[in-house]
Amino acid sequence: MLSREKVVGCLRASGLTLATLFGVIGGVVFGLALRTREAVWTDREVMYVAYIGELFLRMLKALILPLIVPSLITAVGSLDMTLSGKVGMRAIVYYMGTTVSAVALGIVLVVTIHPGVAGQDKGDIVQESRNVTTPDTLMDLIRNMVPPNLIQATVQQYRTALIYPGNFAYNDSGQIRNPNDTQTWKMKGEWTAGTNILGLVFFAVIIGIALAKMGEKGKPLLAFFSCLSDAMMTITTWVINLAPIGVFFLIGGQVLGTNDFGTVLNQLGWYFTTVLVGLFIHGFIVLPIILSVCTKSMPFRFIANMTNAFTTAFGTGSSSATLPVTIRLLEEKNHVDPRVCRFVLPIGATINMDGTALYEAVAAIFIAQVNGMDLSMGQILAISITATAASIGAAGIPQAGLVTMVMVLETVGLPPEDVTIILAVDWLLDRFRTAINVLGDSIGAGIVYHLSKDELDDMEKIGGKGEGFETVPLTEVEERNFK
Ligand code: ASP
């Protein structure tokens, strides 16, 4: 029998999750309701409405750097070398396996549903497209892993830019600069605003390894980082409590600021549906099956415990901004060891994006269909490889996938401007794929933890370096929220 206390207890325990879910739905209703009052809202009015949401997003973003760097250092530093190698390897195998399966699923769906009709309206928004070649994009990804200046890496990223030679080919000291062949253009490197998370993540792993190798001598620094990451975790808990309000205003503002969504959806409806169906199958069928096969347990509780992370991902459109929430929930609700969680999640959030990979493949083939282009098997294979790379290269920020899409289009010779075809619905798809990205990372951490459990226990028994983390005890209110 369901007693009253039980129901009340359950509601209380999932209070925050329910409130955040209401925040999402309420935000949509709020945005739509405001739209009925006035047909067009100015940018300024939309900014006022989204203001509270913006503050929430800024708080989350403020936590990313001071949280992931110390957490990663402590996690790697408190494992011994062979174990961190094994944990890392398991994570990479999982990331590659799930990303490739997401791409394959996307391709099967887009080829079967065939959402693109040749000659479809290509949209009239002309977006400034950047000229890059696929090798440049891939090499920039690796370049960013090795930032020459760490302080700079906290604010800037590197990228290669190609200089347009003008309308006519010319001879530049023996080299022909041909406007029709980007490979012949002059190259230059440029720094763009945005944290180079990938570079910092790699550097943190390296410091962690160094500290682990130093043994006793490395302990003081390890203790410092461990303390810093615990302090950030405590702040994260406070910020998560604001999620319902933050998400409400973020989504309300977005709905309010989007004009003509109905018309756009009419044109792009099938494309939109294909991506959504793919994300749904991957997130709610494929990944849960992998989780239950690997851990031999039912996936429902694990996934339900992460609801708050999904709603935050949906509200913010950024897996990096959601990272503090994801880590907190995995540790507190799903009891994943912090040494695994804080090691694999920051890496996962930057390189493992199943939702993005699936979307890149679907969108590229959709654009080819709109252009009336018949793709050969070889071209489809090329799309799957670059879609995988594009998802690895995409930063965990809103609509980053749209930027790396240029690379996928380029592989099959489609003009980069054609990303404008899907631009109108991208903000919404971005939120769905971000939620699936976060789900993929969470399940990955759960699986890697399960597979590494015995070794972690052994390490503690030998009196190893497992004492790196002392998770801050929760206050009574937090305890309730995270149960
Ligand atoms: N917004 C996505 C994320 O943060 C990346 C993308 O697909 O654009 O995970």
Coordinates of C-alpha atoms and ligand atoms in Angstrom, one line a residue:
M1 CA 0.0 0.0 0.0
L2 CA 1.2 3.5 -0.7
S3 CA 1.0 5.3 2.5
R4 CA 0.7 9.1 2.6
E5 CA 4.1 9.4 4.3
K6 CA 5.7 7.5 1.5
V7 CA 4.2 9.7 -1.2
V8 CA 5.2 12.8 0.7
G9 CA 8.7 11.4 1.4
C10 CA 9.1 10.6 -2.3
L11 CA 7.9 14.0 -3.4
R12 CA 10.2 15.6 -0.9
A13 CA 13.2 13.6 -2.0
S14 CA 12.7 14.4 -5.7
G15 CA 11.6 17.9 -5.0
L16 CA 14.4 19.6 -6.8
T17 CA 14.1 17.3 -9.8
L18 CA 10.4 17.9 -10.1
A19 CA 10.8 21.6 -9.6
T20 CA 13.4 21.7 -12.4
L21 CA 11.1 19.7 -14.7
F22 CA 8.4 22.2 -14.0
G23 CA 10.9 24.9 -14.7
V24 CA 11.4 23.5 -18.2
I25 CA 7.7 23.2 -18.9
G26 CA 6.8 26.4 -17.1
G27 CA 9.4 28.2 -19.1
V28 CA 7.9 27.1 -22.4
V29 CA 4.4 28.0 -21.2
F30 CA 5.6 31.4 -19.9
G31 CA 7.4 32.2 -23.2
L32 CA 4.3 31.3 -25.2
A33 CA 2.0 33.2 -22.9
L34 CA 4.1 36.3 -23.2
R35 CA 4.0 36.0 -27.0
T36 CA 0.3 36.1 -27.1
R37 CA 0.5 39.6 -25.6
E38 CA 2.7 41.1 -28.3
A39 CA 3.6 39.6 -31.7
V40 CA 7.2 40.8 -31.8
W41 CA 9.4 41.3 -28.7
T42 CA 12.5 43.4 -29.0
D43 CA 15.9 42.0 -28.2
R44 CA 16.0 44.2 -25.1
E45 CA 12.7 42.9 -23.8
V46 CA 13.8 39.3 -24.4
M47 CA 17.0 40.1 -22.5
Y48 CA 15.0 41.4 -19.5
V49 CA 13.0 38.2 -19.5
A50 CA 16.0 35.9 -19.7
Y51 CA 18.1 38.0 -17.3
I52 CA 17.6 35.7 -14.2
G53 CA 18.4 32.7 -16.4
E54 CA 21.6 34.4 -17.7
L55 CA 22.7 34.9 -14.1
F56 CA 22.2 31.2 -13.4
L57 CA 24.2 30.3 -16.5
R58 CA 27.0 32.6 -15.4
M59 CA 27.2 30.9 -12.0
L60 CA 27.5 27.5 -13.6
K61 CA 30.2 28.7 -16.0
A62 CA 32.1 30.3 -13.2
L63 CA 32.4 26.9 -11.6
I64 CA 33.7 25.0 -14.6
L65 CA 37.4 25.9 -14.5
P66 CA 38.0 25.9 -10.7
L67 CA 36.1 22.6 -10.5
I68 CA 37.3 20.5 -13.3
V69 CA 41.0 21.3 -13.2
P70 CA 41.5 20.5 -9.4
S71 CA 39.1 17.6 -9.6
L72 CA 40.9 16.0 -12.5
I73 CA 44.3 16.5 -10.9
T74 CA 43.1 14.9 -7.6
A75 CA 41.3 12.0 -9.4
V76 CA 44.3 11.1 -11.5
G77 CA 46.8 11.8 -8.7
S78 CA 45.0 9.6 -6.2
L79 CA 45.0 6.6 -8.5
D80 CA 48.1 4.6 -9.1
M81 CA 49.5 4.7 -12.6
T82 CA 48.4 1.3 -13.8
L83 CA 44.9 1.9 -12.5
S84 CA 44.5 5.3 -14.0
G85 CA 45.7 3.9 -17.3
K86 CA 43.1 1.1 -17.1
V87 CA 40.3 3.5 -16.1
G88 CA 41.3 5.9 -18.9
M89 CA 41.4 3.1 -21.4
R90 CA 37.9 1.8 -20.5
A91 CA 36.5 5.3 -20.8
I92 CA 38.0 5.8 -24.3
V93 CA 36.7 2.4 -25.5
Y94 CA 33.2 3.4 -24.2
Y95 CA 33.4 6.8 -25.8
M96 CA 34.5 5.6 -29.2
G97 CA 32.0 2.7 -29.2
T98 CA 29.0 4.8 -28.3
T99 CA 29.9 7.6 -30.6
V100 CA 30.3 5.3 -33.6
S101 CA 27.0 3.6 -32.8
A102 CA 25.3 7.0 -32.6
V103 CA 26.7 8.0 -36.0
A104 CA 25.6 4.7 -37.5
L105 CA 22.1 5.0 -36.1
G106 CA 21.9 8.6 -37.4
I107 CA 22.9 7.5 -40.9
V108 CA 20.5 4.6 -41.0
L109 CA 17.6 6.9 -39.9
V110 CA 18.4 9.7 -42.3
V111 CA 18.8 7.4 -45.2
T112 CA 15.5 5.6 -44.4
I113 CA 13.4 8.5 -43.5
H114 CA 14.9 10.7 -46.2
P115 CA 13.9 14.1 -44.7
G116 CA 15.5 16.2 -47.4
V117 CA 13.6 17.1 -50.6
A118 CA 15.8 18.4 -53.4
G119 CA 15.3 22.0 -54.1
Q120 CA 13.9 22.7 -50.6
D121 CA 14.0 26.3 -49.5
K122 CA 17.6 26.9 -48.4
G123 CA 16.7 29.8 -46.1
D124 CA 17.9 33.3 -46.6
I125 CA 20.0 34.0 -43.6
V126 CA 23.6 34.3 -44.8
Q127 CA 26.0 33.4 -42.1
E128 CA 29.6 34.3 -42.2
S129 CA 31.3 31.1 -42.9
R130 CA 34.9 30.4 -42.0
N131 CA 37.2 28.9 -44.6
V132 CA 39.0 25.9 -43.2
T133 CA 40.0 22.6 -44.5
T134 CA 39.4 19.3 -42.7
P135 CA 43.1 18.7 -41.9
D136 CA 43.2 22.2 -40.4
T137 CA 40.3 21.5 -38.1
L138 CA 41.7 18.1 -37.0
M139 CA 45.2 19.5 -36.4
D140 CA 43.8 22.5 -34.5
L141 CA 42.1 20.0 -32.2
I142 CA 45.4 18.4 -31.4
R143 CA 47.2 21.8 -31.2
N144 CA 44.7 22.9 -28.6
M145 CA 45.5 19.8 -26.5
V146 CA 49.0 21.3 -26.1
P147 CA 48.5 24.9 -25.1
P148 CA 51.8 26.8 -25.1
N149 CA 50.7 29.1 -22.3
L150 CA 48.4 27.9 -19.6
I151 CA 47.2 31.3 -18.5
Q152 CA 46.2 32.1 -22.1
A153 CA 44.5 28.7 -22.3
T154 CA 42.0 29.8 -19.7
V155 CA 40.7 32.6 -22.0
Q156 CA 41.7 31.7 -25.6
Q157 CA 41.8 29.0 -28.1
Y158 CA 43.9 28.6 -31.2
R159 CA 42.6 28.1 -34.7
T160 CA 44.0 28.2 -38.2
A161 CA 42.5 30.7 -40.6
L162 CA 42.9 30.8 -44.4
I163 CA 43.4 34.0 -46.3
Y164 CA 41.2 34.5 -49.3
P165 CA 43.5 35.2 -52.3
G166 CA 41.0 37.5 -54.1
N167 CA 39.0 36.7 -57.2
F168 CA 41.9 35.6 -59.3
A169 CA 44.7 33.1 -58.8
Y170 CA 48.1 34.6 -58.4
N171 CA 51.7 33.5 -58.1
D172 CA 53.1 34.0 -54.6
S173 CA 56.8 33.4 -54.8
G174 CA 56.3 30.2 -56.8
Q175 CA 53.1 29.1 -55.0
I176 CA 49.9 29.4 -56.9
R177 CA 47.1 30.8 -54.7
N178 CA 43.9 29.6 -56.3
P179 CA 40.6 31.1 -54.9
N180 CA 38.8 27.8 -55.8
D181 CA 41.2 25.6 -53.9
T182 CA 41.4 26.3 -50.2
Q183 CA 44.4 24.0 -49.9
T184 CA 46.5 26.6 -51.8
W185 CA 45.5 29.6 -49.7
K186 CA 47.9 31.3 -47.3
M187 CA 47.5 30.2 -43.7
K188 CA 47.6 32.1 -40.5
G189 CA 47.1 31.2 -36.9
E190 CA 44.7 33.2 -34.7
W191 CA 43.6 33.2 -31.1
T192 CA 39.9 33.4 -30.4
A193 CA 38.0 34.1 -27.2
G194 CA 36.8 31.0 -25.3
T195 CA 38.4 28.8 -22.7
N196 CA 40.6 26.0 -24.1
I197 CA 39.0 23.3 -21.9
L198 CA 40.6 20.5 -23.8
G199 CA 44.1 21.9 -23.3
L200 CA 43.5 22.4 -19.6
V201 CA 42.0 19.0 -19.2
F202 CA 45.1 17.4 -20.8
F203 CA 47.4 19.4 -18.7
A204 CA 45.5 18.5 -15.5
V205 CA 45.8 14.8 -16.4
I206 CA 49.6 15.2 -16.8
I207 CA 50.0 17.0 -13.4
G208 CA 47.9 14.3 -11.8
I209 CA 50.1 11.6 -13.3
A210 CA 53.2 13.5 -12.0
L211 CA 51.8 13.8 -8.5
A212 CA 50.9 10.1 -8.5
K213 CA 54.4 9.3 -9.5
M214 CA 55.9 11.5 -6.8
G215 CA 54.1 9.6 -4.0
E216 CA 54.5 11.1 -0.5
K217 CA 56.2 14.2 -1.9
G218 CA 53.2 15.0 -4.1
K219 CA 50.7 14.7 -1.2
P220 CA 50.6 18.4 -0.1
L221 CA 49.7 19.6 -3.6
L222 CA 47.2 16.8 -4.0
A223 CA 45.5 17.8 -0.7
F224 CA 45.3 21.4 -1.9
F225 CA 43.6 20.5 -5.1
S226 CA 41.3 18.0 -3.4
C227 CA 40.3 20.7 -0.9
L228 CA 39.7 23.2 -3.8
S229 CA 37.5 20.8 -5.7
D230 CA 35.5 19.9 -2.6
A231 CA 34.9 23.6 -2.0
M232 CA 33.7 24.0 -5.6
M233 CA 31.4 21.0 -5.1
T234 CA 29.8 22.7 -2.2
I235 CA 29.2 25.8 -4.2
T236 CA 27.8 23.6 -7.0
T237 CA 25.2 22.2 -4.6
W238 CA 24.0 25.7 -3.8
V239 CA 23.8 26.7 -7.5
I240 CA 21.9 23.5 -8.4
N241 CA 19.2 24.6 -6.0
L242 CA 18.6 27.6 -8.3
A243 CA 18.2 25.4 -11.3
P244 CA 14.3 25.5 -11.5
I245 CA 14.3 29.2 -11.6
G246 CA 17.3 29.5 -13.9
V247 CA 16.0 27.0 -16.4
F248 CA 12.5 28.6 -16.3
F249 CA 13.8 32.0 -17.4
L250 CA 16.4 30.7 -19.8
I251 CA 13.8 28.7 -21.7
G252 CA 11.2 31.4 -21.4
G253 CA 13.5 33.9 -22.9
Q254 CA 14.5 31.6 -25.8
V255 CA 10.8 30.8 -26.6
L256 CA 10.0 34.4 -26.5
G257 CA 12.9 35.4 -28.8
T258 CA 12.2 32.8 -31.5
N259 CA 10.0 34.1 -34.3
D260 CA 8.1 32.0 -36.8
F261 CA 9.0 28.7 -35.2
G262 CA 5.9 27.1 -36.6
T263 CA 6.7 28.0 -40.2
V264 CA 10.2 26.9 -39.9
L265 CA 9.2 23.6 -38.3
N266 CA 6.9 23.0 -41.3
Q267 CA 9.9 23.1 -43.6
L268 CA 12.3 21.4 -41.5
G269 CA 9.9 19.1 -39.6
W270 CA 11.1 15.8 -41.0
Y271 CA 14.7 16.7 -40.4
F272 CA 13.9 17.7 -36.8
T273 CA 11.9 14.5 -36.3
T274 CA 14.7 12.4 -37.7
V275 CA 17.3 13.8 -35.3
L276 CA 14.9 13.6 -32.3
V277 CA 14.0 10.0 -33.1
G278 CA 17.7 9.1 -33.3
L279 CA 18.5 10.9 -30.1
F280 CA 15.6 9.2 -28.4
I281 CA 16.6 5.7 -29.6
H282 CA 20.2 6.2 -28.7
G283 CA 19.5 7.8 -25.3
F284 CA 16.7 5.7 -24.1
I285 CA 17.3 2.3 -25.8
V286 CA 20.9 1.9 -26.9
L287 CA 22.7 3.5 -23.9
P288 CA 20.5 2.0 -21.2
I289 CA 21.0 -1.5 -22.8
I290 CA 24.7 -1.0 -22.7
L291 CA 24.5 0.1 -19.1
S292 CA 22.5 -2.8 -18.0
V293 CA 24.6 -5.3 -19.9
C294 CA 27.8 -3.9 -18.5
T295 CA 26.6 -3.5 -14.9
K296 CA 24.1 -6.4 -14.9
S297 CA 21.5 -4.1 -13.3
M298 CA 18.4 -2.2 -14.3
P299 CA 19.3 1.2 -15.8
F300 CA 16.1 3.1 -14.7
R301 CA 17.1 4.3 -11.3
F302 CA 20.5 5.3 -12.5
I303 CA 19.1 7.4 -15.3
A304 CA 16.2 8.8 -13.2
N305 CA 18.8 10.0 -10.6
M306 CA 20.4 12.1 -13.3
T307 CA 17.2 13.9 -14.3
N308 CA 18.4 17.2 -12.9
A309 CA 21.5 17.1 -15.1
F310 CA 19.4 16.5 -18.2
T311 CA 17.1 19.4 -17.4
T312 CA 20.1 21.6 -16.7
A313 CA 21.6 20.5 -20.0
F314 CA 18.4 21.3 -21.8
G315 CA 18.1 24.7 -20.1
T316 CA 21.7 25.7 -20.8
G317 CA 22.5 23.9 -24.1
S318 CA 26.0 23.3 -22.7
S319 CA 27.5 20.1 -21.4
S320 CA 30.4 22.0 -19.9
A321 CA 28.1 24.2 -17.9
T322 CA 26.2 21.2 -16.8
L323 CA 29.4 19.4 -15.7
P324 CA 29.3 20.5 -12.0
V325 CA 25.7 19.2 -11.7
T326 CA 26.5 15.9 -13.5
I327 CA 29.5 15.2 -11.2
R328 CA 27.5 16.1 -8.1
L329 CA 24.5 13.8 -9.0
L330 CA 26.7 10.9 -10.0
E331 CA 28.6 11.0 -6.7
E332 CA 25.7 11.7 -4.4
K333 CA 22.8 9.8 -6.0
N334 CA 24.5 7.1 -8.0
H335 CA 27.4 6.7 -5.7
V336 CA 30.0 6.6 -8.3
D337 CA 33.5 6.9 -6.8
P338 CA 34.8 10.5 -7.1
R339 CA 38.2 9.1 -8.3
V340 CA 36.4 7.7 -11.4
C341 CA 33.8 10.4 -11.7
R342 CA 36.1 13.4 -11.6
F343 CA 38.6 11.7 -13.9
V344 CA 36.4 10.5 -16.7
L345 CA 33.6 13.2 -16.7
P346 CA 35.7 16.3 -17.5
I347 CA 37.2 14.4 -20.4
G348 CA 33.9 12.9 -21.4
A349 CA 32.2 16.3 -21.4
T350 CA 34.7 17.7 -23.8
I351 CA 35.3 14.8 -26.2
N352 CA 32.3 12.4 -25.8
M353 CA 29.2 13.8 -27.5
D354 CA 26.9 11.1 -28.8
G355 CA 24.0 13.4 -29.4
T356 CA 26.2 15.8 -31.4
A357 CA 27.8 13.0 -33.5
L358 CA 24.4 11.6 -34.4
Y359 CA 23.1 15.1 -35.3
E360 CA 26.2 15.9 -37.4
A361 CA 25.7 12.8 -39.5
V362 CA 22.0 13.3 -40.0
A363 CA 22.4 17.0 -40.8
A364 CA 25.2 16.5 -43.3
I365 CA 23.3 13.9 -45.2
F366 CA 20.1 15.9 -45.0
I367 CA 21.9 18.9 -46.5
A368 CA 23.2 16.6 -49.3
Q369 CA 19.6 15.4 -49.9
V370 CA 18.4 19.0 -50.1
N371 CA 21.1 19.7 -52.7
G372 CA 19.9 16.7 -54.7
M373 CA 23.2 14.9 -54.2
D374 CA 23.4 11.1 -54.3
L375 CA 26.0 10.0 -51.8
S376 CA 28.2 7.0 -52.5
M377 CA 29.0 4.4 -49.8
G378 CA 32.5 5.9 -49.7
Q379 CA 31.1 9.4 -49.1
I380 CA 28.8 8.1 -46.4
L381 CA 31.8 6.5 -44.7
A382 CA 33.7 9.7 -44.9
I383 CA 30.7 11.5 -43.3
S384 CA 30.7 9.0 -40.4
I385 CA 34.4 9.5 -39.8
T386 CA 34.3 13.3 -39.9
A387 CA 31.0 13.4 -37.9
T388 CA 32.8 11.4 -35.2
A389 CA 35.8 13.8 -35.3
A390 CA 33.5 16.8 -35.4
S391 CA 31.7 15.7 -32.2
I392 CA 35.1 15.2 -30.5
G393 CA 36.2 18.6 -31.6
A394 CA 33.0 20.4 -30.7
A395 CA 33.2 22.4 -27.4
G396 CA 30.6 21.7 -24.8
I397 CA 29.0 25.1 -25.4
P398 CA 25.7 26.0 -27.1
Q399 CA 25.5 25.1 -30.8
A400 CA 29.2 24.3 -31.0
G401 CA 28.2 21.4 -33.3
L402 CA 27.0 23.8 -35.9
V403 CA 30.5 25.2 -36.2
T404 CA 32.3 21.8 -36.6
M405 CA 29.6 20.8 -39.1
V406 CA 31.4 22.8 -41.7
M407 CA 34.1 20.2 -41.6
V408 CA 31.7 17.4 -42.3
L409 CA 30.1 19.2 -45.2
E410 CA 33.5 19.9 -46.7
T411 CA 34.4 16.2 -46.8
V412 CA 31.7 15.6 -49.3
G413 CA 32.1 18.9 -51.2
L414 CA 29.1 20.7 -49.9
P415 CA 29.3 24.5 -49.4
P416 CA 29.8 25.5 -45.8
E417 CA 27.1 28.2 -46.2
D418 CA 24.6 25.4 -46.4
V419 CA 24.5 25.1 -42.6
T420 CA 22.1 28.0 -42.8
I421 CA 19.5 25.4 -44.0
I422 CA 19.3 23.9 -40.5
L423 CA 20.0 27.1 -38.6
A424 CA 16.4 27.9 -37.7
V425 CA 15.8 24.8 -35.6
D426 CA 19.3 24.3 -34.3
W427 CA 18.9 26.1 -31.0
L428 CA 16.2 23.6 -30.0
L429 CA 17.9 20.5 -31.3
D430 CA 21.0 21.7 -29.6
R431 CA 19.3 21.4 -26.2
F432 CA 18.1 17.8 -26.9
R433 CA 21.5 16.7 -28.1
T434 CA 23.2 18.3 -25.2
A435 CA 21.0 16.3 -22.8
I436 CA 21.9 13.1 -24.7
N437 CA 25.6 14.1 -24.5
V438 CA 25.3 14.4 -20.7
L439 CA 23.4 11.1 -20.5
G440 CA 26.2 9.4 -22.5
D441 CA 28.9 10.8 -20.2
S442 CA 27.0 9.8 -17.1
I443 CA 26.4 6.3 -18.2
G444 CA 30.0 6.0 -19.3
A445 CA 31.2 7.1 -15.8
G446 CA 28.8 4.5 -14.2
I447 CA 30.1 1.7 -16.5
V448 CA 33.8 2.6 -16.0
Y449 CA 33.2 2.7 -12.2
H450 CA 31.5 -0.7 -12.2
L451 CA 34.3 -2.3 -14.2
S452 CA 37.0 -0.7 -12.0
K453 CA 35.3 -1.3 -8.7
D454 CA 37.4 -4.3 -7.6
E455 CA 40.6 -2.6 -8.4
L456 CA 39.6 0.5 -6.6
D457 CA 38.7 -1.5 -3.5
D458 CA 42.0 -3.4 -3.7
M459 CA 43.8 -0.1 -3.9
E460 CA 42.1 1.1 -0.7
K461 CA 42.9 -2.2 1.1
I462 CA 46.6 -1.9 0.3
G463 CA 46.3 1.5 2.0
G464 CA 47.0 3.1 -1.4
K465 CA 46.4 6.7 -2.3
G466 CA 42.6 6.5 -2.2
E467 CA 42.3 9.1 0.5
G468 CA 42.6 11.9 -1.9
F469 CA 38.9 12.7 -1.7
E470 CA 36.9 13.5 1.3
T471 CA 33.6 14.4 -0.1
V472 CA 32.1 17.3 1.9
P473 CA 29.3 16.1 4.1
L474 CA 26.0 17.4 2.9
T475 CA 23.8 19.7 5.0
E476 CA 20.4 18.5 5.9
V477 CA 18.7 20.3 3.1
E478 CA 21.2 19.1 0.5
E479 CA 20.8 15.6 1.8
R480 CA 17.1 15.8 1.1
N481 CA 17.6 17.1 -2.3
F482 CA 20.1 14.5 -3.4
K483 CA 18.4 11.5 -1.9
Ligands
ASP1 N1 25.8 22.1 -27.1 C1 26.4 20.8 -27.2 C2 27.0 20.5 -25.8 O1 27.4 21.4 -25.1 C3 27.4 20.8 -28.3 C4 26.7 20.8 -29.6 O2 26.3 19.8 -30.1 O3 26.6 21.9 -30.2 O4 27.2 19.3 -25.5

